[in-house]
XYZ file of C-alpha atoms in Angstrom:
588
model
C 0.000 0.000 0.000
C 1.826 3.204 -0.895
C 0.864 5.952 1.417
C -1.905 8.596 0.339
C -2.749 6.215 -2.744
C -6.301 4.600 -3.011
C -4.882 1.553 -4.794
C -2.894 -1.372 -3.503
C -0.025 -3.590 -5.148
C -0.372 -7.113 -5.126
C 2.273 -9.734 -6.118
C 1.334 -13.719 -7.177
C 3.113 -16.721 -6.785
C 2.666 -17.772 -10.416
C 1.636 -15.800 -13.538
C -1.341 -18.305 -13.815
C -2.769 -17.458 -10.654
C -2.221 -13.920 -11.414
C -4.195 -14.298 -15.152
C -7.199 -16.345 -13.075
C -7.272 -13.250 -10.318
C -7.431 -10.847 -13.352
C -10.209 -12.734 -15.033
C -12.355 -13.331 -11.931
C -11.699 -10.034 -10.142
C -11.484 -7.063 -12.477
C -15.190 -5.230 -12.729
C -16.123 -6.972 -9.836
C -18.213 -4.770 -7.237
C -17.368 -5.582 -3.664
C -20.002 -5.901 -1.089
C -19.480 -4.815 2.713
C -22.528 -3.884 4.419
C -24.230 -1.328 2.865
C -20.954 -0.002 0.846
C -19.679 -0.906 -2.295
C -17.244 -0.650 -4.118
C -15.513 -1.804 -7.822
C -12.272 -3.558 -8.217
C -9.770 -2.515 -10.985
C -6.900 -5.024 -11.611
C -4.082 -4.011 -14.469
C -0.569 -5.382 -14.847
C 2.563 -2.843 -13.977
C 6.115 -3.132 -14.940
C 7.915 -2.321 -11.806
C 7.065 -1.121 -8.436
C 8.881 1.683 -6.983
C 10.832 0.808 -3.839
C 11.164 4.355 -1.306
C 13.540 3.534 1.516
C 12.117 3.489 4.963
C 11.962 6.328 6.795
C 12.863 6.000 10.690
C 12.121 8.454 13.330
C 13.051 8.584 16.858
C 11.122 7.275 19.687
C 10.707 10.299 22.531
C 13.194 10.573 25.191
C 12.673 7.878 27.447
C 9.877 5.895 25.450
C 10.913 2.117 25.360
C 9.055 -0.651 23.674
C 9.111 -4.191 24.570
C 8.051 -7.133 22.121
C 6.715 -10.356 23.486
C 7.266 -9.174 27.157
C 4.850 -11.659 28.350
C 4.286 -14.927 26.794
C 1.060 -16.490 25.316
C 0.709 -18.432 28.711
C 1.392 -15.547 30.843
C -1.223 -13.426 28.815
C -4.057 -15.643 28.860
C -3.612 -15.600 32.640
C -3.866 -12.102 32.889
C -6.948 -12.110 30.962
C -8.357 -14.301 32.699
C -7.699 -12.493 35.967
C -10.222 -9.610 35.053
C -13.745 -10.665 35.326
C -15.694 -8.094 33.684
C -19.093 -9.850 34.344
C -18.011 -8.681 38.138
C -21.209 -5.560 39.339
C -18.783 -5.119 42.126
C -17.914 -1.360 41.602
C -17.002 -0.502 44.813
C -14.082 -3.200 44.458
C -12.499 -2.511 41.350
C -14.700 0.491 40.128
C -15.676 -0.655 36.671
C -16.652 1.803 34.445
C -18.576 2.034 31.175
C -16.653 4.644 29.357
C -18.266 6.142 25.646
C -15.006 4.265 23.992
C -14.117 2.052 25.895
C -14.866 -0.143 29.565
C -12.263 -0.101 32.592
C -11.425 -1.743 35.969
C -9.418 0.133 38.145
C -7.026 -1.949 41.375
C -5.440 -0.344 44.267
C -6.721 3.201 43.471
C -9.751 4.716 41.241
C -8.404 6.964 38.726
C -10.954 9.837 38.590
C -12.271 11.090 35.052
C -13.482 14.213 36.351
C -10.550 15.513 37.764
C -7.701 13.659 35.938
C -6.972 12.639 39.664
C -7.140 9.808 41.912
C -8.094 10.090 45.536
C -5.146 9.126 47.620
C -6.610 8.398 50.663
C -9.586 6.174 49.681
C -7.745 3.319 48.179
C -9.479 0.342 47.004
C -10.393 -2.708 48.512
C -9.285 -5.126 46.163
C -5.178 -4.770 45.340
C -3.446 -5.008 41.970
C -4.473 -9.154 40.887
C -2.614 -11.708 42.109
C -1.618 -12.615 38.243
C 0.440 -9.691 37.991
C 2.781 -9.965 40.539
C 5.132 -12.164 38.505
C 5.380 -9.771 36.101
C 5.853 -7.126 38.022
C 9.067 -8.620 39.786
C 10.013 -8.939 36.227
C 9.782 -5.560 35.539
C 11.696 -4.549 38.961
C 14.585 -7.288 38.281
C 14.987 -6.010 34.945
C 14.940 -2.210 35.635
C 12.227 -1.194 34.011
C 11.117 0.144 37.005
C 12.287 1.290 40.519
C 9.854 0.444 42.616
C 6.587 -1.640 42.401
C 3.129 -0.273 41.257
C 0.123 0.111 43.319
C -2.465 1.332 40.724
C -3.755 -0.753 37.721
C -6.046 0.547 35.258
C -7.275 -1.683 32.531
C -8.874 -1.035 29.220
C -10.622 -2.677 26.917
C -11.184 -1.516 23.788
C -13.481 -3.097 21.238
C -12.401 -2.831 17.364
C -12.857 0.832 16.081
C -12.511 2.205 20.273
C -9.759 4.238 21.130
C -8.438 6.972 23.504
C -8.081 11.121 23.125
C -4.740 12.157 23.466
C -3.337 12.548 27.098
C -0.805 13.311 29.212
C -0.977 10.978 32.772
C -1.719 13.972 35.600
C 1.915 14.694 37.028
C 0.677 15.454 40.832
C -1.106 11.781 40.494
C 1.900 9.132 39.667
C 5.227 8.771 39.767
C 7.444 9.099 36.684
C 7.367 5.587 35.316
C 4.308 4.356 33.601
C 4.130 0.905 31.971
C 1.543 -0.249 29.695
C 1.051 -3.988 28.696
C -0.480 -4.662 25.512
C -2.834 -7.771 25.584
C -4.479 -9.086 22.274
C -4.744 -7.054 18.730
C -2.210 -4.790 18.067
C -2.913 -1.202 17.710
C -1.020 1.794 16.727
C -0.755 4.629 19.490
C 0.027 8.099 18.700
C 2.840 10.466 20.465
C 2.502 14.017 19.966
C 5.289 16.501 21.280
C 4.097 20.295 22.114
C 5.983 21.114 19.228
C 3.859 19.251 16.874
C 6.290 16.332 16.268
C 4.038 13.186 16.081
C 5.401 9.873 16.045
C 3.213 6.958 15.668
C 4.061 3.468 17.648
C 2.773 0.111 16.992
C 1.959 -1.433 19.703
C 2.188 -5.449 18.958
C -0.215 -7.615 21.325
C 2.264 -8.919 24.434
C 4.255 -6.202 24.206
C 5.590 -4.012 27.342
C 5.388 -0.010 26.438
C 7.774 1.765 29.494
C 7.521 5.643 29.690
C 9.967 7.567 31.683
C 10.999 11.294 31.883
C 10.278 13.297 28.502
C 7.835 10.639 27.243
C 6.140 10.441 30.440
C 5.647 14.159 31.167
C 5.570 15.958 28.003
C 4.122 13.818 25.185
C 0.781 13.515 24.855
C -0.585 9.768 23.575
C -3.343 8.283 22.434
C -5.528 5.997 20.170
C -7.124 7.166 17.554
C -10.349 5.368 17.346
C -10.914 3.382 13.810
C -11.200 -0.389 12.713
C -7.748 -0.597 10.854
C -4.375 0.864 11.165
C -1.774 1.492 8.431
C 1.395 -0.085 9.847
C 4.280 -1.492 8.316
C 4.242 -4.981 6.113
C 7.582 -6.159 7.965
C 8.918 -4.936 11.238
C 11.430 -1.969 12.178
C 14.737 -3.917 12.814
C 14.860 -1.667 15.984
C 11.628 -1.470 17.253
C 13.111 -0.239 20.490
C 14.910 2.935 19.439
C 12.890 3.990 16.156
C 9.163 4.042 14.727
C 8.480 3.849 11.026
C 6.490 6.588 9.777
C 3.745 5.559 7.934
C 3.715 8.745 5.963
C 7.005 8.212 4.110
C 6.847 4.489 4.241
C 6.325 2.426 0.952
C 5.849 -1.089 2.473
C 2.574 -0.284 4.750
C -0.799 -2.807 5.093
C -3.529 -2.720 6.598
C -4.386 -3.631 10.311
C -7.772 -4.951 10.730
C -7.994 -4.058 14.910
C -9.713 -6.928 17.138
C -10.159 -6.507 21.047
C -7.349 -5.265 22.851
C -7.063 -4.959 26.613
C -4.304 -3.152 28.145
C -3.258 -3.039 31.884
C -1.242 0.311 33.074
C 0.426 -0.136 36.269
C 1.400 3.551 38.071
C 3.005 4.215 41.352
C 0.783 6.961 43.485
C 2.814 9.893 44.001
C 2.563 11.564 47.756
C 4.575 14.619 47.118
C 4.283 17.395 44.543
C 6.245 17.025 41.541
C 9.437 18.193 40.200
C 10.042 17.395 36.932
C 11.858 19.053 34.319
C 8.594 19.850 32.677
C 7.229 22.706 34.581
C 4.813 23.805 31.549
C 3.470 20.762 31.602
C 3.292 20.037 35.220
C 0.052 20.590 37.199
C 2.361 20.696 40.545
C 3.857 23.603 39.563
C 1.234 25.751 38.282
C 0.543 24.403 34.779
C -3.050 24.024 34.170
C -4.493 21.151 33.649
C -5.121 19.943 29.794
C -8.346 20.157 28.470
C -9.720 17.217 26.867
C -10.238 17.340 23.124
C -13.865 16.601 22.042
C -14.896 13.613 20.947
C -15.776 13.460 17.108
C -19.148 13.589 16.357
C -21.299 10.666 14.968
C -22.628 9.785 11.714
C -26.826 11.215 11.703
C -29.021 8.253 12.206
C -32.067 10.645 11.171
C -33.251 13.798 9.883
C -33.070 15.555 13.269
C -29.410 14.217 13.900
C -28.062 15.382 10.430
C -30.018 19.244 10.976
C -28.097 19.288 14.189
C -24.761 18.194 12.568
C -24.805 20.686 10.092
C -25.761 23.061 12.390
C -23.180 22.640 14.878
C -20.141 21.873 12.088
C -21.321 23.250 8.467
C -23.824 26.314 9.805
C -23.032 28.049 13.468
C -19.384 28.879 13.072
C -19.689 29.820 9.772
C -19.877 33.870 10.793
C -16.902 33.884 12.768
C -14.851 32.825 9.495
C -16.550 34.579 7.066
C -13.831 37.275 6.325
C -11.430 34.763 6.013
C -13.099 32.091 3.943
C -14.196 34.692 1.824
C -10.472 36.270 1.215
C -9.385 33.115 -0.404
C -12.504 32.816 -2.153
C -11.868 35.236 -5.258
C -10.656 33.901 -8.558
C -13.728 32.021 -10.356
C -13.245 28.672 -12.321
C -13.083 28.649 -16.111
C -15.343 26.006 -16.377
C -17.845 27.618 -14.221
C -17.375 30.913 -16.077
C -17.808 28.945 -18.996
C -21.207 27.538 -18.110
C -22.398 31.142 -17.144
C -20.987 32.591 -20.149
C -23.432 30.383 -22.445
C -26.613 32.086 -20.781
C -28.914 33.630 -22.816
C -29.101 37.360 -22.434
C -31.956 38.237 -20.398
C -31.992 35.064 -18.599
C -32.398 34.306 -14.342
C -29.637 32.938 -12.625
C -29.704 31.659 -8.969
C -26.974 30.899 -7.029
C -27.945 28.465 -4.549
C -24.579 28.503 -1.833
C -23.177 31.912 -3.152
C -20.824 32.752 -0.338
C -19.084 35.682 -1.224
C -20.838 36.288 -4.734
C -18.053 35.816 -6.837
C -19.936 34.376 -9.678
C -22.983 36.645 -9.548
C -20.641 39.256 -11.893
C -19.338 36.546 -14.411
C -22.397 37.247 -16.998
C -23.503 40.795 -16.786
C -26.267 40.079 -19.189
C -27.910 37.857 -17.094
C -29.980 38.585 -13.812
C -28.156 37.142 -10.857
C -29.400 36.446 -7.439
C -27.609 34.689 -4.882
C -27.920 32.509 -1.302
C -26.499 31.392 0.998
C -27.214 29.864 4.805
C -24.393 32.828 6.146
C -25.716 36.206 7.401
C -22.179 37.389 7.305
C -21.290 35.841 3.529
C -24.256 37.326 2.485
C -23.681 40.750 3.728
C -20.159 40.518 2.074
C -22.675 40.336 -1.487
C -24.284 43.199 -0.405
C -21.471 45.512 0.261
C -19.751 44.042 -3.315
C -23.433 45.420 -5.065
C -24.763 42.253 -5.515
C -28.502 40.716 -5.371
C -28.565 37.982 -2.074
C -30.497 36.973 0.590
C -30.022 34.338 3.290
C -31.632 30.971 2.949
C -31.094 27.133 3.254
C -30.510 25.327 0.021
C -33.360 22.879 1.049
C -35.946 25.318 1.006
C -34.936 28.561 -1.669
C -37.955 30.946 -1.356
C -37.811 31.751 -5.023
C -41.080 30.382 -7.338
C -41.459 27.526 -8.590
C -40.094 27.168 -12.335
C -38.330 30.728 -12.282
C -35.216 30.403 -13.423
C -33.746 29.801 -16.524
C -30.254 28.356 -14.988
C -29.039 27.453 -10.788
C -25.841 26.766 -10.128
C -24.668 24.316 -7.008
C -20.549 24.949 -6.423
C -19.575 23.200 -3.419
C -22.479 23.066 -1.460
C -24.214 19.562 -1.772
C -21.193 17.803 -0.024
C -21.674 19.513 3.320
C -25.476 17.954 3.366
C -24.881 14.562 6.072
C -27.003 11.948 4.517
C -27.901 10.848 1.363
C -31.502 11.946 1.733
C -31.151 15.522 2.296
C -28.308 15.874 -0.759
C -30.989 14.541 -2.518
C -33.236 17.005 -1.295
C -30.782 19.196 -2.223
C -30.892 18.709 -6.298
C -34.524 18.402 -6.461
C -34.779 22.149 -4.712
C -32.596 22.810 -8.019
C -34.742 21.374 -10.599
C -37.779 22.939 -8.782
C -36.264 26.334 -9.559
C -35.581 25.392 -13.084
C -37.758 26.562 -15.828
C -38.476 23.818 -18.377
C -35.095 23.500 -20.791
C -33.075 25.528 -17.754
C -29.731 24.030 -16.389
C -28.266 23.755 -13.423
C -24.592 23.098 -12.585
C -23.652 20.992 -9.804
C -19.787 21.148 -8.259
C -19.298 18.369 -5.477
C -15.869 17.397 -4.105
C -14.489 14.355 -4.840
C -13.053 11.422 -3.298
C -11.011 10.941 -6.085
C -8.328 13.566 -5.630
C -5.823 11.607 -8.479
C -7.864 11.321 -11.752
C -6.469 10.073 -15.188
C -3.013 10.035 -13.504
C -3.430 13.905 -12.576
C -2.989 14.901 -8.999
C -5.655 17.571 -8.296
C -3.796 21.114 -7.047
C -5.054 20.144 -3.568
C -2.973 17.366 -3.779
C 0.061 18.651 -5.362
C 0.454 21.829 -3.203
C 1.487 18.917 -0.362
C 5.023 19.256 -0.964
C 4.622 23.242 -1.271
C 3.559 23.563 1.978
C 5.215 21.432 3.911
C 8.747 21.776 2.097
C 8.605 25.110 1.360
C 10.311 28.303 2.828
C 7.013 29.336 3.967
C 4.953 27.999 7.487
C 3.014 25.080 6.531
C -1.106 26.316 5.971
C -4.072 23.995 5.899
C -6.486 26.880 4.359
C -5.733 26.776 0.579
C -6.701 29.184 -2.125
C -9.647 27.892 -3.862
C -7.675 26.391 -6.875
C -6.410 24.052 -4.694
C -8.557 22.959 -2.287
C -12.524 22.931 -3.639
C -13.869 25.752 -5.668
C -16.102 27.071 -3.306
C -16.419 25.577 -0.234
C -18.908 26.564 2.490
C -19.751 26.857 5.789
C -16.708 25.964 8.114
C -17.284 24.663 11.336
C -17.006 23.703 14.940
C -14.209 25.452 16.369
C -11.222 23.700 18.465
C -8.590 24.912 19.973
C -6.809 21.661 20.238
C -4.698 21.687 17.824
C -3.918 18.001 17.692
C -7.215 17.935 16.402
C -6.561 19.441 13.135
C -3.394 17.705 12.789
C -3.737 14.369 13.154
C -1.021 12.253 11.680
C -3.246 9.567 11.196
C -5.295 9.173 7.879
C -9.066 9.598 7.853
C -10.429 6.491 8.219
C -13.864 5.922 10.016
C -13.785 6.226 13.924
C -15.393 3.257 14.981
C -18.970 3.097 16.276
C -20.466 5.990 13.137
C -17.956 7.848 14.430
C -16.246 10.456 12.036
C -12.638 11.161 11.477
C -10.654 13.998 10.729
C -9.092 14.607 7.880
C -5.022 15.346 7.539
C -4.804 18.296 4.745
C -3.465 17.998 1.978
C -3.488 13.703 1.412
C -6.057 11.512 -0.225
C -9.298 10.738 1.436
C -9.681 7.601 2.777
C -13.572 7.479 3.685
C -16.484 9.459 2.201
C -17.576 11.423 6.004
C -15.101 13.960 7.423
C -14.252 16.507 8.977
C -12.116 18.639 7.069
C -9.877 21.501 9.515
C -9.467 24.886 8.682
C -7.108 27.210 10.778
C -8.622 30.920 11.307
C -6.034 33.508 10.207
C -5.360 35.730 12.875
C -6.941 39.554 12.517
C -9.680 37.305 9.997
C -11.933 37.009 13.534
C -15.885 38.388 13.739
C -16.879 39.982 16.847
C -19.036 37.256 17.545
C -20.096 33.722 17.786
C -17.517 30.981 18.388
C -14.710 32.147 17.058
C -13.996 34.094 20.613
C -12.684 30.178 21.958
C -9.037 31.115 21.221
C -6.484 29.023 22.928
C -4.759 30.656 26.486
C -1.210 30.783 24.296
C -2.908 32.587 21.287
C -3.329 30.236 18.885
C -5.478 30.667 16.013
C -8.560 28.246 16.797
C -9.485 25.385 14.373
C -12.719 24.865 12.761
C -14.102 21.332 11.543
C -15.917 21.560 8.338
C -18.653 18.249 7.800
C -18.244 17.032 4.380
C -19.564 13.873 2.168
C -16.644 13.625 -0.959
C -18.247 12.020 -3.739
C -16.787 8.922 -5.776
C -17.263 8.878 -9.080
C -20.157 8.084 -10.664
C -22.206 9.167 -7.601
C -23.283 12.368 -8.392
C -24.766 11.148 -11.568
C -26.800 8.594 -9.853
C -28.162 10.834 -7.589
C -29.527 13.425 -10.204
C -30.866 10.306 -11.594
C -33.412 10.078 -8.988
C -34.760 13.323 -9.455
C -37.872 13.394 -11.324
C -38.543 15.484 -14.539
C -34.795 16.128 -15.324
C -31.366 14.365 -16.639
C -28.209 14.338 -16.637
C -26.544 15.912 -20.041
C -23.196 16.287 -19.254
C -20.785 15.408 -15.967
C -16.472 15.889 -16.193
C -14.299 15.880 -13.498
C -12.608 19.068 -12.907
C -9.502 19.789 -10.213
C -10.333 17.402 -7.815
C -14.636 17.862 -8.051
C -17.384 15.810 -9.780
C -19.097 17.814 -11.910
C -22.718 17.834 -13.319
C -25.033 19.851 -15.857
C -28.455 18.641 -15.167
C -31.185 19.825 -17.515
C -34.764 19.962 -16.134
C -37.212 17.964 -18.963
């Protein structure tokens, strides 16, 4: 699997076998669940061979393979009943992503804390104990734990990204690693990441920098990307998945992990005083956890609301400052427009196509206030309104046009809804033009600009930027969303594949999407704030916040089949242009 690609290089034993899997497998559609999707098999020459890329584990990170045998680990298993209703014991706990059991000492969720003086009944499990000599024979640790927190995490579950309270434990943390393998994520203040996998039976030891500085966690999704053959020093260095060229996929199962910590009694006094709630650091706030995929009608309004609609005035200015050169093909659409003709644009944002043909009548809208206003003060014809629900008369127009707005619509149902408002508007014989993003970023061996400006921005002389100019990232995107001002959030190494449970993902700028329901970041340019709304929730060091835009990419061939199911109009022309799907639907 080479990174960022959406295609996969396999290699057969015999050319035979590689002649029957062409014959039986090209054109095939693949069935999982309710998603599809077609296979494509063709023969290559060569495969290019990139040479692996190591980084660093942090300071005082060490990783342990096979730690505890298959013996030892189905003991320990076996040691934690979860069946057990006996809270006050072991004080299970049904977490949103995952369940826990806590031994010697409850680890507090609402205060990041434990309470020293009310320690459990029941000690760490007897099962442990060998291992823990182990770990004090061998070094690993100075002294032996007496707090145990287990996890279990079901495939797709994971954990936001943390840093163990200093004024709770003691420097050295271990974590065992019991069943599926996983891949957990380090993140330095800096914004160095550095992803680990963590192999099932494997001993993870953090001490000093690792311990008190680097946040980690799980990102919650049903595979990982992870090399096809093991670091030859998985101790000292983790692969990077983003420069590696030998990568597969890892299909997660149900890991459990037991984290042993000593209870500190005295304030700490580590080198990390920024980071240290002892000595007047405050506490991290915990990111928020990713919203779900709608179930219904009122779930999507309140999606769209909350990450296409409500922060959408406190970005305005911005969004609309790199929202000013128009797209030839667009232009070209509204260039063939009768003189004398109506023209709605449905998702106008800053108007910039309202002046393309001045011998047309143009009237945009769009869901912003603030966008909208923007029209206004440029001279143009707007009003605010949802796309579902345009209160313009029924056959009225003799052309709509649709750029970038149908992908932030959650389900299926409502981008439906969101064509037929379209053809509503139409007069008989009027067109509409429909831009949608699209999943398919690489087309006819063409990177789209989104893609390609990768290397500009994160090679070039200039601070790396995750808000494109239009050309490169879609033609007219709307609505931005949910602020955040952790930045992890926005740049997470990982690549945007389905939290589990209908959770979604977040997208890393800039690569190929890996699943159809994102959230896409966008970083507010300082001085580009409005006076109200969200955009106030600026970080205590003065970061810019970040804003989580909801989008569906299309794949190809979808946005045809959806203006197929629109009554009383067809498709008469669709082309994929810089990285959108592209339709010109004519009503019958």
């Amino acid at each position: 699997m080479p990174p960022h690609k959406p295609y996969a290089f396999v290699t057969y034993r015999s050319e035979e076998s590689a002649r029957k899997a062409h014959i039986h497998l090209n054109g095939q559609k693949l069935q999982s669940g309710e998603n599809s999707v077609m296979l494509y098999l063709s023969y290559i020459n060569s495969v290019s061979q990139e040479e692996e890329a190591s980084v660093p584990l942090p300071d005082g990170l060490v990783l342990l393979e096979d730690f505890v045998s298959p013996e030892e680990e189905a003991l320990l298993l076996a040691a934690i009943d979860w069946s057990s209703a006996d809270n006050d014991v072991t004080a299970q706990k049904a977490l949103k992503h995952r369940r826990v059991k806590h031994y010697g000492f409850e680890f507090r969720y609402d205060n990041n804390n434990v309470d020293k003086d009310k320690p459990l009944p029941a000690g760490l499990p007897v099962a442990c104990l060998a291992v823990l000599q182990r770990c004090v024979s061998e070094r690993h640790i100075d002294m032996m734990p007496d707090q145990l927190t287990v996890n279990q995490y079901e495939s797709g579950q994971g954990i936001p990204p943390h840093v163990d309270t200093h004024s709770a434990f003691e420097d050295t943390i271990m974590s065992l690693s019991l069943g599926s393998k996983t891949v957990m994520d380090f993140r330095h203040p800096d914004g160095r990441c550095v992803p680990v996998v963590l192999p099932g039976r494997s001993l993870l030891v953090m001490k000093g920098e690792s311990r008190y500085l680097w946040t980690h966690g799980i990102t919650p999704r049903k595979f990982d990307m992870v090399p096809a053959r093991d670091p030859q020093s998985p101790a000292q260095t983790a692969t990077d998945p983003g420069t590696q060229s030998q990568l597969t996929l890892s299909k997660r199962g149900t890991r459990t992990s037991f984290t042993f910590r000593k209870i500190r009694h005295k304030p700490c006094r580590c080198a990390f005083p920024s980071a240290c709630d002892s000595q007047g650091a405050p506490p991290a706030p915990s990111p928020p956890s990713p919203p779900a995929l709608p179930s219904c009608h009122s779930d999507a309004a309140r999606l769209e609301e909350e990450y296409v609609h409500r922060v959408y005035e406190a970005i305005a200015p911005h969004f609309s400052s790199t929202r000013h050169s128009p797209w030839p093909r667009v232009c070209h659409f509204l260039s063939s427009l009768p003189p004398g003709g109506v023209l709605a644009d449905v998702g106008c944002g800053n108007g910039k196509y309202l002046a393309v043909n001045p011998e047309v009548t143009a009237v945009g809208c769009d869901r912003s206030a603030a966008l909208v206003q923007i029209c206004a003060e440029r001279g143009f014809h707007a009003f605010v309104s949802d796309a579902l629900n345009v209160p313009l008369r029924t056959a009225s127009c003799d052309a709509c046009i649709s750029i970038a707005v149908i992908h932030h619509f959650s389900t299926e149902e409502r981008r439906l809804e969101a064509v037929k408002e379209l053809v509503r508007l139409l007069k008989p014989g009027g067109r509409a033009l429909i831009y949608v993003w699209a999943f398919e970023q690489e087309y006819n061996k063409q990177k789209s600009k989104y893609l390609k400006d990768f290397k500009k921005e994160h090679h070039g002389k200039s601070s790396p930027t995750v808000n494109a100019p239009e050309e490169s990232q879609e033609p007219h995107g709307k609505s931005p969303c949910h602020a955040s001002t952790h930045s992890e959030e926005s740049n997470e190494p990982t690549q945007d594949v389905h939290a589990a449970a209908g959770k979604l993902s977040v997208h890393t700028n800039r690569t190929a999407f890996n699943t159809q329901d994102l959230l896409v970041p966008w970083h507010l340019k300082a001085g580009k704030k409005q006076d109200g709304g969200e955009s106030r929730d600026e970080s205590e060091n003065g970061a810019a916040p970040v804003f989580h835009r909801f989008y569906h990419v299309f794949q190809q061939g979808e946005l045809e089949q959806l203006c197929g199911l629109v009554a009383g109009a067809k498709v008469q022309s669709s082309y994929h242009d810089q990285g959108n799907w592209c339709v010109v639907l004519e009503k019958h």
